[in-house]
Amino acid sequence: MTGDHQTLALLLFSAFIAVTLAITTWVSRNRHGSAEEFYAGGRLFSPLENGFAIAGDYMSAASFLGISGLIALFGYDGMLYSVGFLVAWLVVLLLVAELVRNCGRFTLADVVAARMAERPVRIAAGTSSVTVSVLYLVAQMVGAGSLVALLLGGTSEAARSWTVIGVGALMVIYVSLGGMRATTWIQIVKAVLLMAGTITLTVLVLLRFHGDFDQLLAAAAERSGHGRDFLAPGLRYGGEWTSRLDFISLGIALVLGTAGLPHILSRFYTVPTARAARRSVVWAIGLIGGFYLMTIVLGFGAAAIIGPDAVRSSNASGNTAVPLLALDLGGGAGSTGGTVLFAIVAAVAFATILAVVAGITLASSASVAHDLYASLRRRGKRAKPYSEVTVARIAAAGIGVAAIGLGLLARDLNVAFLVGLAFAVAASANLPVLLYSLFWRNFTTRGAVWSVYGGLVPSVLLVVVSPVVSGSPDALFPGVDFHVFPLQNPGVVSIPLGFLAGWIGTVTSSEPADEAKHAETEVRALTGAGAV
């Protein structure tokens, strides 16, 4: 990349960082310091504002960089991510959003602990939430590193490393100073920028092919080197039975995982009523749906205009397909239009990463403070609100350090693929206990704890002994081979295990379910009576 690219993009990066830091500083001067203010922004956001914030929280680097890159490299098979991420919101809307808002206060554990023994449930749910959040954060760190490496020449390992460290430091500042209110406004600004940038690129791609989508697909197929196979299933997930099963596993994880993501569930607590939570999801689905349709155009556009070989030579996992596409659409390398459009897209992508990591860090630090700290340190006594907030700020720093370390380790993996792993863990550990707590009258404390660990432990272990970590050229440790699990995504095995463990724990429990607590929780979930 030329000096003009670097200068302009860095100026836009700096402008966004300055604006978001100004928002964070302003909010930190106008907050009350209460737990409700820090975790839920005072529950003062409107459905429209929260819908934009949800969309900003959800449309991550995996969406903007990873999915488009996978479509550019693998055609039809890459679209599974777009479809899975979007369909998942139907599960959230129909089964989770309103009920979670009514039953909980700040975290996933609040919903489960409402009718269970509080301490073991909070420890289990808090541990799971932190694990999912850290995995999700790693993907954003990898996306940031890939983006800045492209900006500075494509091979700068030092730049990638320092970028990961810088993003980690910024997310700790956002969360520690501004809490949920600052994080929400950062996500709203980011959602507007991302939608504007994506619409602009989509229009330019379609204009290049005179508005003819069939012509675009034909050009992508021809440029790919695979012909019509590029537009048919099987290029990435075809062939052997393990690839086909991986396809099914990934699809299940994507569709079910969203309803178990801690940073998405926490957004339902930032509105005043359950009706507002439901309307927030409707706004989010509209924005997210339009965005994922456009990622399909961008992915095939990158394949047709840039070519998979050029994309792969820039970044083996395809994470830089969209910035390269912007450079070409603006007039090519060295042109003023190309420089400007590339810099804008790079800045928007960087804004996307910063906004998402802030939301995830806030949710995970809330789990540490509100669930783990309150349970382990207070021995049944509720921690004072200011103590929880202090611990949450400290936890944000610790989580940031962990995410930075793992991000440096996983920097050569596709960001959409990494998010798929986080979704699998969320669907395995969080979703079963959430659905059982909301809908199964006889569910017990033992069932809740077993459900969380019965999904969390297998999903993490299966990833460790999978080709993602060792035994393949693209693994984290390509020089060693200790993989025994053939699939890259564990969802098809670990998600049923989570549901099964919850059922076994319940039917073997010596203590019966508390009928009175279940009845109280059911009334509150369905009517909102008694909700915070």
Short mmCIF file of C-alpha atoms in Angstrom, two decimals:
data_model
loop_
_atom_site.label_atom_id
_atom_site.label_comp_id
_atom_site.label_asym_id
_atom_site.label_seq_id
_atom_site.Cartn_x
_atom_site.Cartn_y
_atom_site.Cartn_z
CA MET A 1 0.00 0.00 0.00
CA THR A 2 1.19 3.54 -0.79
CA GLY A 3 1.95 6.25 1.71
CA ASP A 4 -1.27 8.05 0.75
CA HIS A 5 -3.29 4.96 1.68
CA GLN A 6 -1.55 4.68 5.00
CA THR A 7 -1.83 8.35 5.88
CA LEU A 8 -5.51 8.73 4.98
CA ALA A 9 -6.60 5.48 6.61
CA LEU A 10 -4.63 6.23 9.75
CA LEU A 11 -6.22 9.70 9.91
CA LEU A 12 -9.68 8.13 9.66
CA PHE A 13 -8.76 5.53 12.28
CA SER A 14 -7.60 8.33 14.55
CA ALA A 15 -10.77 10.35 13.93
CA PHE A 16 -13.03 7.46 14.92
CA ILE A 17 -10.94 6.67 17.98
CA ALA A 18 -11.03 10.34 19.00
CA VAL A 19 -14.82 10.51 18.61
CA THR A 20 -15.41 7.31 20.57
CA LEU A 21 -13.01 8.36 23.33
CA ALA A 22 -14.83 11.69 23.51
CA ILE A 23 -18.14 9.82 23.91
CA THR A 24 -16.63 7.64 26.61
CA THR A 25 -15.19 10.64 28.47
CA TRP A 26 -18.48 12.55 28.30
CA VAL A 27 -20.46 9.59 29.56
CA SER A 28 -17.99 8.92 32.38
CA ARG A 29 -18.61 12.46 33.67
CA ASN A 30 -22.40 12.05 33.60
CA ARG A 31 -22.87 8.63 35.16
CA HIS A 32 -24.01 7.76 38.66
CA GLY A 33 -21.65 4.84 39.26
CA SER A 34 -24.40 2.34 40.04
CA ALA A 35 -24.40 -1.25 38.85
CA GLU A 36 -27.53 -0.60 36.77
CA GLU A 37 -25.85 2.35 35.07
CA PHE A 38 -22.62 0.43 34.36
CA TYR A 39 -24.21 -2.85 33.21
CA ALA A 40 -27.44 -1.64 31.55
CA GLY A 41 -26.99 2.07 30.83
CA GLY A 42 -29.81 2.93 33.20
CA ARG A 43 -32.29 1.03 30.94
CA LEU A 44 -33.04 4.29 29.15
CA PHE A 45 -32.49 3.40 25.48
CA SER A 46 -35.37 3.40 23.00
CA PRO A 47 -36.13 0.36 20.80
CA LEU A 48 -34.66 2.16 17.77
CA GLU A 49 -31.45 3.08 19.59
CA ASN A 50 -31.12 -0.39 21.05
CA GLY A 51 -31.88 -2.00 17.68
CA PHE A 52 -29.03 -0.08 16.08
CA ALA A 53 -26.79 -0.97 19.03
CA ILE A 54 -27.66 -4.67 18.73
CA ALA A 55 -26.89 -4.54 15.02
CA GLY A 56 -23.62 -2.74 15.77
CA ASP A 57 -22.76 -5.34 18.39
CA TYR A 58 -23.59 -8.27 16.11
CA MET A 59 -22.17 -7.16 12.74
CA SER A 60 -18.58 -7.90 13.64
CA ALA A 61 -15.29 -8.28 11.83
CA ALA A 62 -16.40 -11.83 11.11
CA SER A 63 -19.31 -10.43 9.14
CA PHE A 64 -17.64 -7.59 7.27
CA LEU A 65 -14.24 -9.16 6.62
CA GLY A 66 -14.53 -12.90 7.21
CA ILE A 67 -17.78 -13.81 5.46
CA SER A 68 -17.02 -11.79 2.35
CA GLY A 69 -13.56 -13.40 2.26
CA LEU A 70 -14.97 -16.92 2.55
CA ILE A 71 -17.47 -16.26 -0.25
CA ALA A 72 -14.67 -14.86 -2.41
CA LEU A 73 -12.61 -18.02 -1.83
CA PHE A 74 -15.28 -20.73 -1.69
CA GLY A 75 -18.38 -19.30 -3.34
CA TYR A 76 -21.64 -20.94 -2.30
CA ASP A 77 -20.20 -22.63 0.78
CA GLY A 78 -19.11 -19.28 2.18
CA MET A 79 -22.72 -18.08 2.13
CA LEU A 80 -23.59 -20.51 4.93
CA TYR A 81 -22.28 -17.96 7.40
CA SER A 82 -24.53 -15.19 6.04
CA VAL A 83 -27.60 -17.41 6.14
CA GLY A 84 -26.79 -18.88 9.56
CA PHE A 85 -26.08 -15.55 11.24
CA LEU A 86 -29.37 -14.11 9.94
CA VAL A 87 -31.69 -17.06 10.59
CA ALA A 88 -30.37 -17.22 14.16
CA TRP A 89 -32.28 -14.03 14.96
CA LEU A 90 -35.59 -15.80 14.50
CA VAL A 91 -34.64 -18.02 17.43
CA VAL A 92 -33.74 -14.94 19.47
CA LEU A 93 -36.98 -13.13 18.61
CA LEU A 94 -39.36 -16.04 19.13
CA LEU A 95 -37.79 -17.78 22.15
CA VAL A 96 -35.45 -15.52 24.05
CA ALA A 97 -35.66 -11.71 23.80
CA GLU A 98 -38.82 -10.87 25.74
CA LEU A 99 -38.51 -13.66 28.30
CA VAL A 100 -34.87 -12.84 29.10
CA ARG A 101 -35.72 -9.16 29.57
CA ASN A 102 -38.47 -10.06 32.04
CA CYS A 103 -36.58 -12.70 34.03
CA GLY A 104 -33.08 -11.27 34.28
CA ARG A 105 -31.33 -8.18 35.50
CA PHE A 106 -27.86 -7.91 33.98
CA THR A 107 -26.55 -11.33 32.85
CA LEU A 108 -27.56 -14.79 31.60
CA ALA A 109 -27.03 -16.20 35.10
CA ASP A 110 -29.78 -13.92 36.44
CA VAL A 111 -32.35 -15.78 34.35
CA VAL A 112 -31.26 -19.23 35.51
CA ALA A 113 -30.64 -18.28 39.15
CA ALA A 114 -34.18 -16.89 39.48
CA ARG A 115 -35.50 -20.39 40.23
CA MET A 116 -32.32 -22.31 41.24
CA ALA A 117 -29.74 -22.39 44.02
CA GLU A 118 -27.93 -19.19 43.19
CA ARG A 119 -24.25 -19.84 43.92
CA PRO A 120 -23.47 -22.97 41.82
CA VAL A 121 -25.59 -21.74 38.92
CA ARG A 122 -23.93 -18.33 38.83
CA ILE A 123 -20.45 -19.83 38.94
CA ALA A 124 -21.24 -22.20 36.07
CA ALA A 125 -23.01 -19.63 33.90
CA GLY A 126 -20.38 -16.97 34.60
CA THR A 127 -17.55 -19.31 33.64
CA SER A 128 -19.29 -20.23 30.41
CA SER A 129 -20.04 -16.60 29.52
CA VAL A 130 -16.44 -15.54 29.99
CA THR A 131 -15.19 -18.46 27.86
CA VAL A 132 -17.55 -17.62 24.99
CA SER A 133 -16.68 -13.93 25.19
CA VAL A 134 -12.93 -14.52 25.05
CA LEU A 135 -13.30 -16.80 22.00
CA TYR A 136 -15.38 -14.13 20.27
CA LEU A 137 -12.86 -11.44 21.16
CA VAL A 138 -10.04 -13.43 19.57
CA ALA A 139 -11.79 -13.23 16.19
CA GLN A 140 -12.03 -9.44 16.41
CA MET A 141 -8.35 -9.18 17.32
CA VAL A 142 -7.37 -11.31 14.33
CA GLY A 143 -9.50 -9.11 12.05
CA ALA A 144 -7.82 -5.96 13.35
CA GLY A 145 -4.36 -7.42 12.82
CA SER A 146 -5.13 -8.52 9.26
CA LEU A 147 -6.56 -5.12 8.36
CA VAL A 148 -3.64 -3.06 9.59
CA ALA A 149 -1.09 -5.50 8.16
CA LEU A 150 -2.69 -4.96 4.74
CA LEU A 151 -2.56 -1.22 5.23
CA LEU A 152 1.13 -1.27 6.11
CA GLY A 153 2.26 -3.66 3.41
CA GLY A 154 0.57 -7.00 3.96
CA THR A 155 3.44 -8.79 5.69
CA SER A 156 4.14 -6.66 8.73
CA GLU A 157 3.96 -9.10 11.64
CA ALA A 158 5.03 -6.41 14.07
CA ALA A 159 2.18 -4.16 12.90
CA ARG A 160 -0.33 -6.95 13.37
CA SER A 161 0.92 -7.65 16.85
CA TRP A 162 0.89 -4.03 17.96
CA THR A 163 -2.57 -3.55 16.46
CA VAL A 164 -3.94 -6.43 18.52
CA ILE A 165 -2.39 -4.92 21.64
CA GLY A 166 -3.77 -1.47 20.80
CA VAL A 167 -7.31 -2.75 20.23
CA GLY A 168 -7.16 -4.61 23.53
CA ALA A 169 -6.07 -1.45 25.35
CA LEU A 170 -8.83 0.64 23.76
CA MET A 171 -11.57 -1.82 24.64
CA VAL A 172 -10.48 -1.79 28.29
CA ILE A 173 -10.64 2.03 28.30
CA TYR A 174 -14.12 2.09 26.72
CA VAL A 175 -15.56 -0.37 29.20
CA SER A 176 -13.78 0.84 32.32
CA LEU A 177 -14.67 4.50 31.86
CA GLY A 178 -18.00 4.50 30.04
CA GLY A 179 -19.77 1.23 30.83
CA MET A 180 -22.89 0.27 28.88
CA ARG A 181 -23.96 3.81 27.99
CA ALA A 182 -20.72 4.66 26.17
CA THR A 183 -20.52 1.21 24.61
CA THR A 184 -24.06 1.55 23.24
CA TRP A 185 -23.42 4.91 21.58
CA ILE A 186 -20.16 3.63 20.09
CA GLN A 187 -22.10 0.70 18.63
CA ILE A 188 -24.79 2.99 17.21
CA VAL A 189 -22.21 5.19 15.48
CA LYS A 190 -20.45 2.09 14.17
CA ALA A 191 -23.70 0.57 12.83
CA VAL A 192 -24.47 3.74 10.85
CA LEU A 193 -20.94 3.87 9.42
CA LEU A 194 -20.93 0.17 8.54
CA MET A 195 -24.30 0.26 6.80
CA ALA A 196 -23.30 3.36 4.83
CA GLY A 197 -19.99 1.81 3.77
CA THR A 198 -21.55 -1.53 2.84
CA ILE A 199 -24.34 0.10 0.81
CA THR A 200 -21.78 2.20 -1.08
CA LEU A 201 -19.64 -0.82 -1.96
CA THR A 202 -22.66 -2.92 -2.95
CA VAL A 203 -23.94 -0.21 -5.30
CA LEU A 204 -20.49 0.15 -6.89
CA VAL A 205 -20.18 -3.61 -7.41
CA LEU A 206 -23.60 -3.82 -9.06
CA LEU A 207 -22.84 -0.80 -11.24
CA ARG A 208 -19.67 -2.53 -12.43
CA PHE A 209 -21.91 -5.31 -13.79
CA HIS A 210 -24.70 -2.96 -14.94
CA GLY A 211 -27.02 -4.12 -12.19
CA ASP A 212 -27.05 -7.69 -13.52
CA PHE A 213 -26.49 -10.10 -10.59
CA ASP A 214 -26.39 -13.09 -12.96
CA GLN A 215 -23.51 -11.48 -14.81
CA LEU A 216 -21.74 -10.94 -11.51
CA LEU A 217 -22.11 -14.60 -10.56
CA ALA A 218 -20.93 -15.75 -13.97
CA ALA A 219 -17.84 -13.54 -13.76
CA ALA A 220 -17.10 -14.81 -10.24
CA ALA A 221 -17.39 -18.43 -11.34
CA GLU A 222 -15.11 -17.87 -14.32
CA ARG A 223 -12.48 -15.96 -12.32
CA SER A 224 -12.50 -18.53 -9.49
CA GLY A 225 -10.98 -21.31 -11.61
CA HIS A 226 -13.71 -23.73 -10.47
CA GLY A 227 -16.35 -22.84 -13.04
CA ARG A 228 -19.95 -23.62 -12.11
CA ASP A 229 -18.76 -25.58 -9.07
CA PHE A 230 -18.02 -22.22 -7.46
CA LEU A 231 -21.78 -21.54 -7.36
CA ALA A 232 -22.75 -24.97 -6.06
CA PRO A 233 -22.39 -26.61 -2.63
CA GLY A 234 -19.31 -28.65 -1.88
CA LEU A 235 -16.25 -26.54 -2.71
CA ARG A 236 -15.28 -26.22 0.97
CA TYR A 237 -17.66 -28.66 2.67
CA GLY A 238 -17.89 -31.37 0.05
CA GLY A 239 -16.03 -34.57 -0.63
CA GLU A 240 -15.33 -36.64 2.47
CA TRP A 241 -17.97 -37.35 5.10
CA THR A 242 -16.08 -35.25 7.63
CA SER A 243 -16.47 -32.15 5.46
CA ARG A 244 -20.18 -32.74 5.00
CA LEU A 245 -20.65 -33.27 8.72
CA ASP A 246 -18.63 -30.12 9.39
CA PHE A 247 -21.12 -28.27 7.19
CA ILE A 248 -24.04 -29.52 9.30
CA SER A 249 -22.19 -28.81 12.53
CA LEU A 250 -21.39 -25.25 11.52
CA GLY A 251 -24.98 -24.59 10.43
CA ILE A 252 -26.39 -25.81 13.74
CA ALA A 253 -23.88 -23.75 15.71
CA LEU A 254 -24.61 -20.55 13.79
CA VAL A 255 -28.39 -20.84 14.02
CA LEU A 256 -28.48 -21.73 17.73
CA GLY A 257 -25.43 -19.85 18.99
CA THR A 258 -26.74 -16.28 18.82
CA ALA A 259 -29.35 -16.93 21.53
CA GLY A 260 -26.54 -17.95 23.89
CA LEU A 261 -24.11 -15.07 23.28
CA PRO A 262 -23.65 -13.09 26.52
CA HIS A 263 -23.06 -9.73 24.82
CA ILE A 264 -26.27 -10.09 22.80
CA LEU A 265 -28.39 -11.17 25.79
CA SER A 266 -27.11 -8.24 27.85
CA ARG A 267 -28.50 -5.79 25.29
CA PHE A 268 -32.08 -6.77 26.21
CA TYR A 269 -31.57 -5.25 29.68
CA THR A 270 -30.83 -1.76 28.34
CA VAL A 271 -34.47 -1.00 27.45
CA PRO A 272 -37.25 -0.19 29.94
CA THR A 273 -39.77 -2.92 29.01
CA ALA A 274 -40.05 -6.35 27.43
CA ARG A 275 -42.07 -4.86 24.57
CA ALA A 276 -39.18 -2.50 23.87
CA ALA A 277 -36.80 -5.48 23.87
CA ARG A 278 -38.93 -7.26 21.28
CA ARG A 279 -39.16 -4.14 19.11
CA SER A 280 -35.38 -3.75 19.40
CA VAL A 281 -34.93 -7.20 17.89
CA VAL A 282 -37.26 -6.32 15.01
CA TRP A 283 -35.18 -3.23 14.22
CA ALA A 284 -31.99 -5.29 14.52
CA ILE A 285 -33.28 -8.02 12.19
CA GLY A 286 -34.07 -5.43 9.52
CA LEU A 287 -30.60 -3.90 9.68
CA ILE A 288 -28.77 -7.22 10.00
CA GLY A 289 -30.80 -8.83 7.21
CA GLY A 290 -29.99 -6.07 4.78
CA PHE A 291 -26.33 -6.18 5.75
CA TYR A 292 -25.91 -9.93 5.24
CA LEU A 293 -27.60 -9.77 1.85
CA MET A 294 -25.02 -7.18 0.87
CA THR A 295 -22.11 -9.32 2.11
CA ILE A 296 -23.12 -11.89 -0.51
CA VAL A 297 -22.77 -9.25 -3.23
CA LEU A 298 -19.42 -8.13 -1.82
CA GLY A 299 -18.08 -11.68 -1.57
CA PHE A 300 -18.96 -12.62 -5.14
CA GLY A 301 -17.87 -9.15 -6.23
CA ALA A 302 -14.42 -9.72 -4.75
CA ALA A 303 -14.22 -13.08 -6.51
CA ALA A 304 -15.22 -11.55 -9.85
CA ILE A 305 -13.20 -8.33 -9.69
CA ILE A 306 -10.15 -9.22 -7.57
CA GLY A 307 -10.05 -12.99 -7.99
CA PRO A 308 -9.56 -15.63 -5.29
CA ASP A 309 -5.84 -15.96 -6.04
CA ALA A 310 -5.19 -12.27 -5.39
CA VAL A 311 -7.29 -12.35 -2.24
CA ARG A 312 -5.47 -15.44 -0.98
CA SER A 313 -2.05 -13.95 -1.73
CA SER A 314 -2.93 -10.93 0.41
CA ASN A 315 -4.33 -12.99 3.28
CA ALA A 316 -4.56 -16.77 3.17
CA SER A 317 -7.88 -16.79 5.04
CA GLY A 318 -9.52 -14.13 2.86
CA ASN A 319 -9.87 -11.51 5.61
CA THR A 320 -8.73 -8.66 3.33
CA ALA A 321 -11.12 -9.29 0.40
CA VAL A 322 -13.37 -6.28 1.09
CA PRO A 323 -10.57 -3.67 1.46
CA LEU A 324 -8.98 -4.96 -1.77
CA LEU A 325 -12.36 -4.76 -3.49
CA ALA A 326 -12.77 -1.15 -2.33
CA LEU A 327 -9.34 -0.28 -3.69
CA ASP A 328 -10.25 -1.61 -7.15
CA LEU A 329 -13.75 -0.09 -7.19
CA GLY A 330 -12.30 3.33 -6.41
CA GLY A 331 -9.99 3.24 -9.40
CA GLY A 332 -7.19 0.89 -8.46
CA ALA A 333 -3.89 1.18 -6.62
CA GLY A 334 -2.35 4.64 -6.87
CA SER A 335 -5.58 6.42 -7.83
CA THR A 336 -7.14 9.07 -5.63
CA GLY A 337 -10.53 7.35 -5.67
CA GLY A 338 -9.02 4.01 -4.76
CA THR A 339 -7.00 5.56 -1.96
CA VAL A 340 -10.03 7.33 -0.49
CA LEU A 341 -12.42 4.37 -0.76
CA PHE A 342 -9.86 1.93 0.61
CA ALA A 343 -9.13 4.22 3.55
CA ILE A 344 -12.84 4.68 4.32
CA VAL A 345 -13.53 0.94 4.21
CA ALA A 346 -10.49 0.17 6.33
CA ALA A 347 -11.58 2.77 8.88
CA VAL A 348 -15.15 1.41 8.94
CA ALA A 349 -13.82 -2.11 9.46
CA PHE A 350 -11.61 -0.89 12.27
CA ALA A 351 -14.59 0.92 13.82
CA THR A 352 -16.54 -2.34 13.57
CA ILE A 353 -13.88 -4.19 15.50
CA LEU A 354 -13.59 -1.58 18.24
CA ALA A 355 -17.35 -1.40 18.81
CA VAL A 356 -17.79 -5.15 18.98
CA VAL A 357 -14.89 -5.76 21.33
CA ALA A 358 -16.26 -3.10 23.68
CA GLY A 359 -19.63 -4.87 23.86
CA ILE A 360 -18.12 -8.30 24.39
CA THR A 361 -15.68 -7.06 27.04
CA LEU A 362 -18.49 -5.35 28.94
CA ALA A 363 -20.62 -8.51 28.94
CA SER A 364 -17.77 -10.74 30.07
CA SER A 365 -16.60 -8.35 32.79
CA ALA A 366 -20.20 -8.15 34.03
CA SER A 367 -20.26 -11.95 34.29
CA VAL A 368 -17.02 -11.92 36.29
CA ALA A 369 -18.22 -9.26 38.71
CA HIS A 370 -21.97 -9.91 38.95
CA ASP A 371 -21.81 -13.71 38.86
CA LEU A 372 -18.38 -15.06 39.82
CA TYR A 373 -17.22 -12.37 42.25
CA ALA A 374 -20.58 -12.03 43.98
CA SER A 375 -20.79 -15.81 44.40
CA LEU A 376 -17.23 -16.67 45.37
CA ARG A 377 -16.26 -13.70 47.52
CA ARG A 378 -19.45 -12.86 49.33
CA ARG A 379 -20.58 -16.36 50.27
CA GLY A 380 -24.26 -15.76 49.74
CA LYS A 381 -24.21 -12.05 50.59
CA ARG A 382 -24.84 -9.64 47.79
CA ALA A 383 -21.86 -7.51 46.86
CA LYS A 384 -22.36 -3.78 47.07
CA PRO A 385 -22.99 -2.16 43.68
CA TYR A 386 -19.83 -0.06 43.75
CA SER A 387 -17.77 -3.13 44.63
CA GLU A 388 -19.18 -5.04 41.66
CA VAL A 389 -18.47 -2.14 39.30
CA THR A 390 -14.88 -1.90 40.55
CA VAL A 391 -14.35 -5.61 40.04
CA ALA A 392 -15.92 -5.36 36.57
CA ARG A 393 -13.38 -2.70 35.57
CA ILE A 394 -10.52 -4.84 36.82
CA ALA A 395 -11.97 -7.88 35.05
CA ALA A 396 -12.12 -5.92 31.78
CA ALA A 397 -8.35 -5.47 31.96
CA GLY A 398 -7.75 -9.15 32.67
CA ILE A 399 -10.03 -10.27 29.85
CA GLY A 400 -8.30 -7.82 27.53
CA VAL A 401 -4.91 -9.38 28.31
CA ALA A 402 -6.25 -12.90 27.67
CA ALA A 403 -7.85 -11.86 24.37
CA ILE A 404 -4.63 -10.16 23.24
CA GLY A 405 -2.58 -13.28 23.91
CA LEU A 406 -4.97 -15.61 22.08
CA GLY A 407 -5.38 -13.09 19.25
CA LEU A 408 -1.63 -13.10 18.64
CA LEU A 409 -1.66 -16.89 18.62
CA ALA A 410 -4.59 -17.27 16.19
CA ARG A 411 -3.70 -14.44 13.80
CA ASP A 412 -3.62 -16.62 10.65
CA LEU A 413 -7.16 -18.05 10.99
CA ASN A 414 -10.28 -16.72 9.24
CA VAL A 415 -12.28 -14.47 11.54
CA ALA A 416 -15.67 -15.88 10.49
CA PHE A 417 -14.38 -19.37 11.22
CA LEU A 418 -13.20 -18.30 14.69
CA VAL A 419 -16.61 -16.80 15.44
CA GLY A 420 -18.19 -20.10 14.36
CA LEU A 421 -16.27 -21.78 17.20
CA ALA A 422 -17.53 -19.19 19.70
CA PHE A 423 -21.09 -19.78 18.48
CA ALA A 424 -20.66 -23.54 18.96
CA VAL A 425 -19.55 -23.08 22.57
CA ALA A 426 -22.42 -20.63 23.24
CA ALA A 427 -24.99 -23.01 21.76
CA SER A 428 -23.55 -25.94 23.73
CA ALA A 429 -23.19 -24.36 27.17
CA ASN A 430 -25.56 -21.37 27.38
CA LEU A 431 -28.55 -22.15 25.20
CA PRO A 432 -29.59 -25.49 26.81
CA VAL A 433 -29.63 -24.09 30.35
CA LEU A 434 -31.45 -20.96 29.18
CA LEU A 435 -34.22 -22.85 27.36
CA TYR A 436 -34.60 -25.43 30.12
CA SER A 437 -34.89 -22.67 32.74
CA LEU A 438 -37.53 -20.82 30.76
CA PHE A 439 -39.66 -23.73 29.57
CA TRP A 440 -39.10 -26.89 31.69
CA ARG A 441 -41.09 -26.93 34.91
CA ASN A 442 -39.09 -29.77 36.52
CA PHE A 443 -35.63 -28.36 35.80
CA THR A 444 -33.35 -28.42 38.87
CA THR A 445 -30.14 -26.84 40.09
CA ARG A 446 -28.14 -29.98 39.34
CA GLY A 447 -29.60 -30.05 35.85
CA ALA A 448 -28.59 -26.42 35.32
CA VAL A 449 -25.00 -26.95 36.44
CA TRP A 450 -24.63 -30.18 34.49
CA SER A 451 -26.13 -28.57 31.41
CA VAL A 452 -23.59 -25.74 31.41
CA TYR A 453 -20.51 -27.87 32.07
CA GLY A 454 -21.87 -30.74 29.95
CA GLY A 455 -21.82 -28.43 26.94
CA LEU A 456 -18.87 -26.20 27.82
CA VAL A 457 -16.24 -28.83 28.62
CA PRO A 458 -16.87 -31.10 25.58
CA SER A 459 -17.03 -28.16 23.15
CA VAL A 460 -13.72 -26.69 24.35
CA LEU A 461 -11.98 -30.09 24.53
CA LEU A 462 -13.19 -31.06 21.06
CA VAL A 463 -11.77 -27.83 19.65
CA VAL A 464 -8.42 -28.52 21.36
CA VAL A 465 -8.17 -32.00 19.82
CA SER A 466 -9.51 -30.92 16.42
CA PRO A 467 -7.66 -29.95 13.21
CA VAL A 468 -8.10 -26.31 14.25
CA VAL A 469 -5.30 -26.64 16.82
CA SER A 470 -3.00 -29.28 15.29
CA GLY A 471 -2.59 -31.76 12.46
CA SER A 472 -3.25 -29.51 9.45
CA PRO A 473 -1.30 -26.82 7.55
CA ASP A 474 -3.75 -24.12 8.69
CA ALA A 475 -3.80 -25.15 12.37
CA LEU A 476 -2.64 -23.03 15.30
CA PHE A 477 0.30 -25.43 15.73
CA PRO A 478 0.93 -26.82 12.23
CA GLY A 479 4.17 -28.52 13.25
CA VAL A 480 2.53 -31.00 15.65
CA ASP A 481 -0.36 -33.43 15.40
CA PHE A 482 -2.39 -34.48 18.43
CA HIS A 483 -5.86 -34.13 16.90
CA VAL A 484 -8.25 -37.05 17.33
CA PHE A 485 -11.57 -35.30 16.58
CA PRO A 486 -12.06 -35.06 12.80
CA LEU A 487 -14.40 -32.02 12.67
CA GLN A 488 -13.38 -28.38 12.83
CA ASN A 489 -16.62 -27.25 14.47
CA PRO A 490 -17.80 -29.31 17.49
CA GLY A 491 -21.43 -28.15 17.47
CA VAL A 492 -23.02 -31.32 16.10
CA VAL A 493 -21.62 -33.27 19.08
CA SER A 494 -21.36 -30.73 21.91
CA ILE A 495 -24.78 -29.07 21.53
CA PRO A 496 -26.75 -32.33 22.02
CA LEU A 497 -24.40 -33.18 24.92
CA GLY A 498 -25.35 -29.92 26.65
CA PHE A 499 -29.08 -30.69 26.38
CA LEU A 500 -28.51 -34.32 27.38
CA ALA A 501 -26.42 -33.40 30.44
CA GLY A 502 -29.14 -31.02 31.63
CA TRP A 503 -31.80 -33.72 31.28
CA ILE A 504 -29.69 -36.37 33.06
CA GLY A 505 -28.81 -33.97 35.86
CA THR A 506 -32.48 -33.15 36.39
CA VAL A 507 -33.90 -36.67 36.36
CA THR A 508 -31.17 -37.92 38.74
CA SER A 509 -31.47 -34.97 41.12
CA SER A 510 -32.41 -35.82 44.70
CA GLU A 511 -34.04 -32.45 45.26
CA PRO A 512 -37.25 -31.77 43.33
CA ALA A 513 -37.73 -28.57 41.39
CA ASP A 514 -39.17 -25.63 43.34
CA GLU A 515 -42.71 -25.37 41.95
CA ALA A 516 -43.37 -22.02 43.58
CA LYS A 517 -40.25 -20.41 42.11
CA HIS A 518 -41.03 -21.84 38.69
CA ALA A 519 -44.56 -20.45 38.81
CA GLU A 520 -43.25 -17.04 39.85
CA THR A 521 -40.63 -17.07 37.09
CA GLU A 522 -43.17 -18.19 34.48
CA VAL A 523 -45.58 -15.37 35.36
CA ARG A 524 -42.80 -12.81 35.27
CA ALA A 525 -41.44 -14.15 31.96
CA LEU A 526 -44.80 -14.09 30.21
CA THR A 527 -46.33 -10.93 31.68
CA GLY A 528 -43.42 -8.81 32.87
CA ALA A 529 -44.97 -8.51 36.33
CA GLY A 530 -42.20 -7.97 38.87
CA ALA A 531 -39.51 -7.48 36.22
CA VAL A 532 -36.75 -5.01 37.05
#
